[in-house]
CSV table of N, CA and C in Angstrom, one decimal:
chain,number,residue,atom,x,y,z
A,1,MET,N,-11.0,6.5,-8.7
A,1,MET,CA,-11.2,5.5,-7.7
A,1,MET,C,-12.3,6.0,-6.8
A,2,LYS,N,-13.0,5.0,-6.2
A,2,LYS,CA,-14.2,5.3,-5.4
A,2,LYS,C,-14.0,5.3,-3.9
A,3,TYR,N,-12.8,5.1,-3.4
A,3,TYR,CA,-12.6,4.9,-2.0
A,3,TYR,C,-12.3,6.2,-1.3
A,4,ASP,N,-12.4,6.2,0.0
A,4,ASP,CA,-12.1,7.3,0.9
A,4,ASP,C,-10.6,7.2,1.1
A,5,THR,N,-9.8,8.1,0.6
A,5,THR,CA,-8.4,8.1,0.6
A,5,THR,C,-7.9,8.1,2.1
A,6,SER,N,-8.5,9.0,2.9
A,6,SER,CA,-8.1,9.1,4.3
A,6,SER,C,-8.2,7.7,5.0
A,7,LYS,N,-9.3,7.0,4.7
A,7,LYS,CA,-9.5,5.7,5.4
A,7,LYS,C,-8.4,4.7,4.9
A,8,LEU,N,-8.1,4.8,3.6
A,8,LEU,CA,-7.1,3.9,3.1
A,8,LEU,C,-5.7,4.2,3.7
A,9,LEU,N,-5.4,5.5,3.8
A,9,LEU,CA,-4.1,5.9,4.4
A,9,LEU,C,-4.0,5.4,5.9
A,10,ASP,N,-5.2,5.5,6.6
A,10,ASP,CA,-5.2,5.0,8.0
A,10,ASP,C,-5.0,3.5,8.0
A,11,MET,N,-5.7,2.8,7.1
A,11,MET,CA,-5.6,1.4,7.1
A,11,MET,C,-4.1,0.9,6.8
A,12,ILE,N,-3.5,1.5,5.9
A,12,ILE,CA,-2.1,1.2,5.5
A,12,ILE,C,-1.2,1.5,6.7
A,13,THR,N,-1.4,2.7,7.3
A,13,THR,CA,-0.6,3.1,8.4
A,13,THR,C,-0.7,2.0,9.6
A,14,ILE,N,-1.9,1.6,9.8
A,14,ILE,CA,-2.0,0.5,10.9
A,14,ILE,C,-1.3,-0.7,10.5
A,15,ASP,N,-1.5,-1.1,9.2
A,15,ASP,CA,-0.8,-2.4,8.7
A,15,ASP,C,0.7,-2.3,8.7
A,16,GLU,N,1.2,-1.2,8.3
A,16,GLU,CA,2.7,-1.0,8.0
A,16,GLU,C,3.4,-0.5,9.2
A,17,GLY,N,2.7,0.4,10.0
A,17,GLY,CA,3.4,1.1,11.1
A,17,GLY,C,4.0,2.4,10.6
A,18,MET,N,4.3,3.3,11.5
A,18,MET,CA,4.9,4.6,11.1
A,18,MET,C,6.0,4.9,12.0
A,19,LYS,N,7.2,5.2,11.4
A,19,LYS,CA,8.3,5.7,12.2
A,19,LYS,C,8.8,7.0,11.6
A,20,LEU,N,9.0,8.0,12.4
A,20,LEU,CA,9.3,9.3,12.0
A,20,LEU,C,10.8,9.5,11.8
A,21,LYS,N,11.6,8.6,12.3
A,21,LYS,CA,13.1,8.6,12.1
A,21,LYS,C,13.5,7.5,11.2
A,22,VAL,N,14.6,7.7,10.5
A,22,VAL,CA,15.1,6.7,9.6
A,22,VAL,C,15.5,5.5,10.4
A,23,TYR,N,15.1,4.3,9.9
A,23,TYR,CA,15.4,3.1,10.6
A,23,TYR,C,15.8,2.0,9.5
A,24,LYS,N,16.4,0.9,9.9
A,24,LYS,CA,16.7,-0.2,9.0
A,24,LYS,C,15.5,-1.1,9.0
A,25,ASP,N,15.0,-1.5,7.9
A,25,ASP,CA,13.9,-2.4,7.8
A,25,ASP,C,14.5,-3.9,8.0
A,26,SER,N,13.6,-4.8,7.8
A,26,SER,CA,14.1,-6.2,8.1
A,26,SER,C,15.2,-6.7,7.1
A,27,LEU,N,15.3,-6.0,6.0
A,27,LEU,CA,16.4,-6.3,5.1
A,27,LEU,C,17.6,-5.4,5.2
A,28,GLY,N,17.6,-4.5,6.2
A,28,GLY,CA,18.7,-3.6,6.5
A,28,GLY,C,18.7,-2.4,5.6
A,29,ILE,N,17.6,-2.1,5.0
A,29,ILE,CA,17.5,-0.9,4.1
A,29,ILE,C,16.9,0.3,4.9
A,30,ASP,N,17.5,1.4,4.7
A,30,ASP,CA,17.0,2.7,5.3
A,30,ASP,C,15.6,2.9,4.9
A,31,THR,N,14.7,3.2,5.9
A,31,THR,CA,13.3,3.3,5.6
A,31,THR,C,12.8,4.4,6.5
A,32,ILE,N,11.7,5.1,6.2
A,32,ILE,CA,11.2,6.2,7.0
A,32,ILE,C,9.7,6.2,6.8
A,33,GLY,N,9.0,6.8,7.7
A,33,GLY,CA,7.5,7.1,7.5
A,33,GLY,C,6.8,5.8,7.5
A,34,VAL,N,5.9,5.6,6.6
A,34,VAL,CA,5.1,4.4,6.5
A,34,VAL,C,5.7,3.5,5.3
A,35,GLY,N,6.9,2.9,5.7
A,35,GLY,CA,7.5,2.0,4.7
A,35,GLY,C,8.2,2.6,3.5
A,36,ARG,N,8.5,3.9,3.6
A,36,ARG,CA,9.2,4.5,2.4
A,36,ARG,C,10.7,4.0,2.4
A,37,ASN,N,11.0,3.1,1.4
A,37,ASN,CA,12.3,2.5,1.3
A,37,ASN,C,13.2,3.6,0.6
A,38,LEU,N,14.2,4.0,1.3
A,38,LEU,CA,15.0,5.2,0.8
A,38,LEU,C,16.0,4.7,-0.1
A,39,LYS,N,16.2,3.4,-0.3
A,39,LYS,CA,17.1,2.9,-1.3
A,39,LYS,C,16.4,2.9,-2.7
A,40,ASP,N,15.2,2.4,-2.7
A,40,ASP,CA,14.5,2.2,-4.0
A,40,ASP,C,13.7,3.5,-4.4
A,41,ARG,N,13.2,4.2,-3.4
A,41,ARG,CA,12.4,5.4,-3.7
A,41,ARG,C,12.8,6.5,-2.8
A,42,LYS,N,13.9,7.1,-3.2
A,42,LYS,CA,14.4,8.3,-2.4
A,42,LYS,C,13.3,9.4,-2.5
A,43,LEU,N,13.4,10.4,-1.6
A,43,LEU,CA,12.5,11.5,-1.7
A,43,LEU,C,12.9,12.3,-2.9
A,44,THR,N,11.9,12.7,-3.7
A,44,THR,CA,12.1,13.6,-4.8
A,44,THR,C,12.5,15.0,-4.4
A,45,VAL,N,13.0,15.7,-5.3
A,45,VAL,CA,13.3,17.1,-5.0
A,45,VAL,C,12.1,17.9,-4.6
A,46,ALA,N,11.0,17.6,-5.3
A,46,ALA,CA,9.7,18.3,-4.9
A,46,ALA,C,9.3,17.9,-3.5
A,47,GLU,N,9.4,16.6,-3.1
A,47,GLU,CA,9.0,16.1,-1.8
A,47,GLU,C,9.9,16.8,-0.7
A,48,LEU,N,11.2,16.8,-1.0
A,48,LEU,CA,12.1,17.5,-0.1
A,48,LEU,C,11.8,19.0,0.1
A,49,GLN,N,11.5,19.6,-1.0
A,49,GLN,CA,11.1,21.1,-0.9
A,49,GLN,C,9.8,21.2,-0.1
A,50,HIS,N,8.8,20.4,-0.4
A,50,HIS,CA,7.5,20.4,0.3
A,50,HIS,C,7.7,20.3,1.8
A,51,LEU,N,8.6,19.4,2.2
A,51,LEU,CA,8.8,19.1,3.6
A,51,LEU,C,9.8,20.1,4.2
A,52,GLY,N,10.3,21.0,3.4
A,52,GLY,CA,11.2,22.1,4.0
A,52,GLY,C,12.7,21.6,4.1
A,53,TYR,N,13.1,20.6,3.4
A,53,TYR,CA,14.4,20.1,3.5
A,53,TYR,C,15.2,20.4,2.3
A,54,SER,N,16.5,20.7,2.4
A,54,SER,CA,17.3,21.0,1.3
A,54,SER,C,17.9,19.7,0.6
A,55,ASP,N,18.1,18.7,1.5
A,55,ASP,CA,18.7,17.4,1.0
A,55,ASP,C,18.4,16.3,1.9
A,56,MET,N,18.8,15.1,1.5
A,56,MET,CA,18.5,13.9,2.3
A,56,MET,C,19.2,13.9,3.6
A,57,ARG,N,20.3,14.6,3.8
A,57,ARG,CA,21.0,14.6,5.0
A,57,ARG,C,20.1,15.1,6.1
A,58,HIS,N,19.2,16.1,5.8
A,58,HIS,CA,18.3,16.7,6.8
A,58,HIS,C,17.2,15.7,7.2
A,59,VAL,N,16.8,14.9,6.3
A,59,VAL,CA,15.8,13.8,6.6
A,59,VAL,C,16.5,12.8,7.6
A,60,HIS,N,17.7,12.4,7.3
A,60,HIS,CA,18.4,11.5,8.2
A,60,HIS,C,18.6,12.1,9.6
A,61,GLU,N,18.9,13.4,9.6
A,61,GLU,CA,19.2,14.0,10.9
A,61,GLU,C,17.9,14.3,11.7
A,62,SER,N,16.9,14.9,11.0
A,62,SER,CA,15.7,15.4,11.7
A,62,SER,C,14.5,14.5,11.6
A,63,GLY,N,14.4,13.6,10.7
A,63,GLY,CA,13.3,12.7,10.5
A,63,GLY,C,12.1,13.5,9.9
A,64,LEU,N,10.9,13.0,10.2
A,64,LEU,CA,9.7,13.5,9.6
A,64,LEU,C,8.7,14.0,10.7
A,65,THR,N,7.8,14.8,10.3
A,65,THR,CA,6.7,15.1,11.2
A,65,THR,C,5.6,14.1,10.8
A,66,LEU,N,4.5,14.1,11.6
A,66,LEU,CA,3.4,13.2,11.2
A,66,LEU,C,2.8,13.7,9.9
A,67,TYR,N,2.7,15.0,9.7
A,67,TYR,CA,2.3,15.5,8.4
A,67,TYR,C,3.2,15.0,7.3
A,68,GLY,N,4.5,15.1,7.5
A,68,GLY,CA,5.4,14.7,6.4
A,68,GLY,C,5.3,13.2,6.1
A,69,ALA,N,5.1,12.4,7.1
A,69,ALA,CA,5.0,10.9,6.9
A,69,ALA,C,3.7,10.6,6.1
A,70,ARG,N,2.6,11.4,6.5
A,70,ARG,CA,1.3,11.2,5.8
A,70,ARG,C,1.4,11.7,4.3
A,71,TYR,N,2.1,12.8,4.1
A,71,TYR,CA,2.4,13.3,2.8
A,71,TYR,C,3.1,12.3,1.9
A,72,LEU,N,4.2,11.7,2.4
A,72,LEU,CA,4.9,10.7,1.6
A,72,LEU,C,4.0,9.5,1.4
A,73,LEU,N,3.3,9.1,2.4
A,73,LEU,CA,2.4,7.9,2.2
A,73,LEU,C,1.4,8.2,1.1
A,74,ARG,N,0.8,9.4,1.1
A,74,ARG,CA,-0.2,9.7,0.1
A,74,ARG,C,0.5,9.7,-1.3
A,75,ASN,N,1.7,10.1,-1.4
A,75,ASN,CA,2.4,10.0,-2.7
A,75,ASN,C,2.7,8.6,-3.1
A,76,ASP,N,3.1,7.8,-2.1
A,76,ASP,CA,3.3,6.4,-2.4
A,76,ASP,C,2.1,5.6,-2.8
A,77,VAL,N,1.0,5.9,-2.2
A,77,VAL,CA,-0.3,5.3,-2.5
A,77,VAL,C,-0.7,5.7,-3.9
A,78,THR,N,-0.5,7.0,-4.3
A,78,THR,CA,-0.8,7.4,-5.7
A,78,THR,C,0.0,6.6,-6.7
A,79,ILE,N,1.3,6.4,-6.4
A,79,ILE,CA,2.1,5.6,-7.3
A,79,ILE,C,1.6,4.1,-7.3
A,80,ALA,N,1.3,3.5,-6.2
A,80,ALA,CA,0.8,2.2,-6.1
A,80,ALA,C,-0.5,2.0,-6.9
A,81,GLU,N,-1.4,3.0,-6.8
A,81,GLU,CA,-2.7,3.0,-7.5
A,81,GLU,C,-2.5,3.1,-9.0
A,82,ARG,N,-1.6,4.0,-9.4
A,82,ARG,CA,-1.3,4.1,-10.9
A,82,ARG,C,-0.8,2.8,-11.5
A,83,GLU,N,0.2,2.2,-10.8
A,83,GLU,CA,0.8,1.0,-11.2
A,83,GLU,C,-0.2,-0.1,-11.2
A,84,LEU,N,-1.1,-0.2,-10.2
A,84,LEU,CA,-2.1,-1.2,-10.1
A,84,LEU,C,-3.1,-1.1,-11.3
A,85,LEU,N,-3.6,0.1,-11.5
A,85,LEU,CA,-4.6,0.3,-12.6
A,85,LEU,C,-4.0,0.0,-14.0
A,86,ALA,N,-2.7,0.3,-14.1
A,86,ALA,CA,-2.1,0.0,-15.4
A,86,ALA,C,-2.0,-1.5,-15.6
A,87,ALA,N,-1.8,-2.3,-14.6
A,87,ALA,CA,-1.7,-3.7,-14.6
A,87,ALA,C,-3.0,-4.4,-14.6
A,88,HIS,N,-4.0,-3.8,-13.9
A,88,HIS,CA,-5.3,-4.5,-13.7
A,88,HIS,C,-6.4,-3.4,-13.8
A,89,PRO,N,-6.7,-3.0,-15.0
A,89,PRO,CA,-7.8,-2.0,-15.1
A,89,PRO,C,-9.1,-2.4,-14.5
A,90,CYS,N,-9.3,-3.7,-14.3
A,90,CYS,CA,-10.6,-4.1,-13.7
A,90,CYS,C,-10.8,-3.5,-12.3
A,91,VAL,N,-9.8,-3.1,-11.6
A,91,VAL,CA,-9.9,-2.5,-10.3
A,91,VAL,C,-10.8,-1.3,-10.3
A,92,GLU,N,-10.8,-0.6,-11.4
A,92,GLU,CA,-11.6,0.6,-11.6
A,92,GLU,C,-13.1,0.4,-11.4
A,93,VAL,N,-13.6,-0.8,-11.7
A,93,VAL,CA,-15.0,-1.1,-11.6
A,93,VAL,C,-15.4,-1.7,-10.3
A,94,LEU,N,-14.4,-2.0,-9.4
A,94,LEU,CA,-14.8,-2.5,-8.1
A,94,LEU,C,-15.4,-1.4,-7.2
A,95,ASN,N,-16.1,-1.8,-6.2
A,95,ASN,CA,-16.6,-0.8,-5.2
A,95,ASN,C,-15.4,-0.3,-4.4
A,96,GLY,N,-15.6,0.8,-3.7
A,96,GLY,CA,-14.5,1.4,-2.9
A,96,GLY,C,-13.8,0.5,-2.0
A,97,PRO,N,-14.5,-0.2,-1.1
A,97,PRO,CA,-13.7,-1.1,-0.2
A,97,PRO,C,-12.9,-2.1,-0.9
A,98,ARG,N,-13.4,-2.7,-2.0
A,98,ARG,CA,-12.6,-3.7,-2.7
A,98,ARG,C,-11.4,-3.0,-3.4
A,99,GLN,N,-11.6,-1.8,-3.9
A,99,GLN,CA,-10.4,-1.1,-4.4
A,99,GLN,C,-9.4,-0.8,-3.4
A,100,MET,N,-9.8,-0.5,-2.1
A,100,MET,CA,-8.9,-0.3,-1.0
A,100,MET,C,-8.1,-1.6,-0.8
A,101,VAL,N,-8.7,-2.7,-0.8
A,101,VAL,CA,-8.0,-4.0,-0.6
A,101,VAL,C,-6.9,-4.1,-1.7
A,102,CYS,N,-7.2,-3.9,-2.9
A,102,CYS,CA,-6.3,-4.0,-4.0
A,102,CYS,C,-5.1,-3.0,-3.9
A,103,VAL,N,-5.4,-1.8,-3.6
A,103,VAL,CA,-4.3,-0.8,-3.4
A,103,VAL,C,-3.5,-1.1,-2.2
A,104,ASN,N,-4.1,-1.6,-1.1
A,104,ASN,CA,-3.3,-2.0,0.1
A,104,ASN,C,-2.4,-3.1,-0.3
A,105,MET,N,-2.9,-4.1,-1.0
A,105,MET,CA,-2.0,-5.2,-1.4
A,105,MET,C,-0.9,-4.7,-2.3
A,106,SER,N,-1.2,-3.8,-3.2
A,106,SER,CA,-0.3,-3.3,-4.2
A,106,SER,C,0.8,-2.5,-3.4
A,107,PHE,N,0.4,-1.8,-2.4
A,107,PHE,CA,1.4,-1.0,-1.6
A,107,PHE,C,2.3,-2.0,-0.9
A,108,ASN,N,1.7,-3.1,-0.3
A,108,ASN,CA,2.5,-4.0,0.5
A,108,ASN,C,3.4,-4.9,-0.4
A,109,LEU,N,2.9,-5.4,-1.4
A,109,LEU,CA,3.6,-6.4,-2.2
A,109,LEU,C,4.4,-5.8,-3.4
A,110,GLY,N,3.8,-4.7,-4.0
A,110,GLY,CA,4.3,-4.2,-5.2
A,110,GLY,C,3.5,-4.9,-6.3
A,111,VAL,N,3.3,-4.2,-7.4
A,111,VAL,CA,2.5,-4.8,-8.5
A,111,VAL,C,3.1,-6.1,-9.1
A,112,PRO,N,4.4,-6.1,-9.3
A,112,PRO,CA,5.0,-7.4,-9.9
A,112,PRO,C,4.6,-8.6,-9.1
A,113,ARG,N,4.7,-8.5,-7.8
A,113,ARG,CA,4.3,-9.7,-7.0
A,113,ARG,C,2.8,-9.9,-6.9
A,114,LEU,N,2.1,-8.8,-6.9
A,114,LEU,CA,0.6,-8.9,-6.9
A,114,LEU,C,0.1,-9.5,-8.1
A,115,LYS,N,0.8,-9.4,-9.2
A,115,LYS,CA,0.4,-10.0,-10.5
A,115,LYS,C,0.4,-11.5,-10.4
A,116,ARG,N,1.2,-12.0,-9.5
A,116,ARG,CA,1.3,-13.5,-9.4
A,116,ARG,C,0.1,-14.1,-8.8
A,117,PHE,N,-0.8,-13.3,-8.2
A,117,PHE,CA,-2.1,-13.8,-7.7
A,117,PHE,C,-3.1,-14.0,-8.8
A,118,MET,N,-2.7,-14.9,-9.7
A,118,MET,CA,-3.5,-15.1,-11.0
A,118,MET,C,-4.9,-15.6,-10.7
A,119,ASN,N,-5.0,-16.5,-9.8
A,119,ASN,CA,-6.3,-17.1,-9.4
A,119,ASN,C,-7.2,-16.0,-8.8
A,120,MET,N,-6.6,-15.2,-7.9
A,120,MET,CA,-7.4,-14.1,-7.3
A,120,MET,C,-7.9,-13.1,-8.4
A,121,TRP,N,-7.0,-12.8,-9.3
A,121,TRP,CA,-7.4,-11.8,-10.4
A,121,TRP,C,-8.5,-12.5,-11.3
A,122,ALA,N,-8.4,-13.8,-11.6
A,122,ALA,CA,-9.4,-14.4,-12.4
A,122,ALA,C,-10.7,-14.4,-11.7
A,123,ALA,N,-10.7,-14.6,-10.4
A,123,ALA,CA,-12.0,-14.5,-9.6
A,123,ALA,C,-12.6,-13.1,-9.6
A,124,ILE,N,-11.7,-12.1,-9.5
A,124,ILE,CA,-12.2,-10.7,-9.5
A,124,ILE,C,-12.8,-10.5,-10.9
A,125,HIS,N,-12.2,-10.9,-11.9
A,125,HIS,CA,-12.8,-10.7,-13.3
A,125,HIS,C,-14.1,-11.4,-13.4
A,126,ARG,N,-14.3,-12.5,-12.7
A,126,ARG,CA,-15.6,-13.2,-12.8
A,126,ARG,C,-16.6,-12.6,-11.7
A,127,ARG,N,-16.1,-11.6,-11.0
A,127,ARG,CA,-16.9,-11.0,-9.9
A,127,ARG,C,-17.3,-12.1,-8.8
A,128,ASP,N,-16.4,-13.1,-8.7
A,128,ASP,CA,-16.6,-14.1,-7.6
A,128,ASP,C,-15.7,-13.7,-6.5
A,129,TYR,N,-16.2,-12.8,-5.6
A,129,TYR,CA,-15.4,-12.2,-4.6
A,129,TYR,C,-15.1,-13.2,-3.4
A,130,ASN,N,-16.0,-14.2,-3.2
A,130,ASN,CA,-15.6,-15.3,-2.3
A,130,ASN,C,-14.4,-16.0,-2.7
A,131,ALA,N,-14.4,-16.4,-4.0
A,131,ALA,CA,-13.2,-17.1,-4.5
A,131,ALA,C,-11.9,-16.2,-4.4
A,132,ALA,N,-12.1,-15.0,-4.7
A,132,ALA,CA,-10.9,-14.0,-4.7
A,132,ALA,C,-10.4,-14.0,-3.2
A,133,ALA,N,-11.3,-13.9,-2.3
A,133,ALA,CA,-10.9,-13.9,-0.9
A,133,ALA,C,-10.2,-15.2,-0.5
A,134,ASP,N,-10.8,-16.3,-0.9
A,134,ASP,CA,-10.1,-17.6,-0.6
A,134,ASP,C,-8.7,-17.6,-1.2
A,135,GLU,N,-8.6,-17.1,-2.4
A,135,GLU,CA,-7.2,-17.1,-3.1
A,135,GLU,C,-6.3,-16.2,-2.3
A,136,MET,N,-6.7,-15.1,-1.8
A,136,MET,CA,-5.9,-14.3,-1.0
A,136,MET,C,-5.3,-15.0,0.2
A,137,LEU,N,-6.2,-15.8,0.9
A,137,LEU,CA,-5.8,-16.5,2.1
A,137,LEU,C,-5.0,-17.7,1.8
A,138,ASP,N,-5.1,-18.3,0.6
A,138,ASP,CA,-4.3,-19.4,0.2
A,138,ASP,C,-3.0,-19.0,-0.5
A,139,SER,N,-2.2,-18.3,0.3
A,139,SER,CA,-1.0,-17.7,-0.3
A,139,SER,C,0.1,-17.6,0.8
A,140,LYS,N,1.3,-17.5,0.3
A,140,LYS,CA,2.5,-17.3,1.2
A,140,LYS,C,2.3,-15.9,1.9
A,141,TRP,N,1.8,-15.0,1.1
A,141,TRP,CA,1.6,-13.6,1.7
A,141,TRP,C,0.7,-13.7,2.9
A,142,ALA,N,-0.4,-14.4,2.8
A,142,ALA,CA,-1.3,-14.5,4.0
A,142,ALA,C,-0.6,-15.1,5.2
A,143,GLU,N,0.3,-16.1,5.0
A,143,GLU,CA,1.1,-16.6,6.1
A,143,GLU,C,2.0,-15.6,6.7
A,144,GLN,N,2.5,-14.7,5.9
A,144,GLN,CA,3.4,-13.7,6.4
A,144,GLN,C,2.7,-12.5,7.1
A,145,VAL,N,1.6,-12.1,6.6
A,145,VAL,CA,0.9,-10.9,7.1
A,145,VAL,C,-0.3,-11.2,8.0
A,146,LYS,N,-0.6,-12.5,8.1
A,146,LYS,CA,-1.7,-13.0,9.0
A,146,LYS,C,-2.9,-12.2,9.1
A,147,GLY,N,-3.0,-11.4,10.2
A,147,GLY,CA,-4.3,-10.6,10.5
A,147,GLY,C,-4.6,-9.6,9.3
A,148,ARG,N,-3.6,-9.1,8.7
A,148,ARG,CA,-3.9,-8.2,7.6
A,148,ARG,C,-4.6,-8.9,6.5
A,149,ALA,N,-4.1,-10.1,6.1
A,149,ALA,CA,-4.7,-10.9,5.1
A,149,ALA,C,-6.1,-11.3,5.4
A,150,THR,N,-6.4,-11.7,6.7
A,150,THR,CA,-7.7,-12.1,7.1
A,150,THR,C,-8.7,-10.9,7.0
A,151,ARG,N,-8.2,-9.7,7.4
A,151,ARG,CA,-9.1,-8.5,7.4
A,151,ARG,C,-9.3,-8.1,5.9
A,152,LEU,N,-8.3,-8.1,5.1
A,152,LEU,CA,-8.5,-7.7,3.7
A,152,LEU,C,-9.3,-8.7,2.9
A,153,SER,N,-9.1,-10.0,3.2
A,153,SER,CA,-9.9,-11.0,2.5
A,153,SER,C,-11.4,-10.9,2.9
A,154,ASN,N,-11.7,-10.5,4.2
A,154,ASN,CA,-13.1,-10.3,4.6
A,154,ASN,C,-13.7,-9.1,3.9
A,155,ILE,N,-12.9,-8.1,3.7
A,155,ILE,CA,-13.4,-6.9,2.9
A,155,ILE,C,-13.7,-7.3,1.5
A,156,MET,N,-12.7,-8.0,0.9
A,156,MET,CA,-12.9,-8.5,-0.5
A,156,MET,C,-14.2,-9.3,-0.6
A,157,ARG,N,-14.4,-10.2,0.4
A,157,ARG,CA,-15.6,-11.1,0.3
A,157,ARG,C,-16.9,-10.4,0.4
A,158,THR,N,-17.0,-9.4,1.4
A,158,THR,CA,-18.2,-8.7,1.7
A,158,THR,C,-18.4,-7.4,0.9
A,159,GLY,N,-17.3,-6.8,0.4
A,159,GLY,CA,-17.4,-5.5,-0.2
A,159,GLY,C,-17.7,-4.4,0.7
A,160,GLU,N,-17.5,-4.7,2.0
A,160,GLU,CA,-17.7,-3.7,3.1
A,160,GLU,C,-16.5,-3.5,4.0
A,161,LEU,N,-16.3,-2.3,4.4
A,161,LEU,CA,-15.3,-2.1,5.5
A,161,LEU,C,-15.8,-2.6,6.8
A,162,ASN,N,-14.9,-3.2,7.5
A,162,ASN,CA,-15.4,-3.7,8.8
A,162,ASN,C,-14.8,-2.7,9.9
A,163,ASP,N,-15.4,-1.5,9.9
A,163,ASP,CA,-14.9,-0.4,10.8
A,163,ASP,C,-14.8,-0.9,12.2
């Protein structure tokens, strides 16, 4: 991938928010860091060890440091990127900012739901980024995430980060 990972992590953190203590998300699911759903994606043994915890009880009691939250986010983005590329190899040929849009959406929606953006993917395949951006905005997702959708669709449209 051609994007600046640090910028993507910052972008997702702004979009998702970061909480260092375990909290209940809107569905009542234990979550920590930048949207790490502890029901569906528990911390692996390697992640626990890397963070200096022996088990999940310590995560619930102590929470995370900023470093720990960023570490888990980096791992989650790696998973989102791998799943995205498996489903849509065309992402590999996009420029860095457009790749960031796709990974951000994959992180937010998950690949199964992102696959439903069939018209957006068809436009990306045609390299019609204006149409892809329009399709992003013409979705239930855009109604739900509002400013995030507007910002990401602008990046898709222009191929440039709007720092």
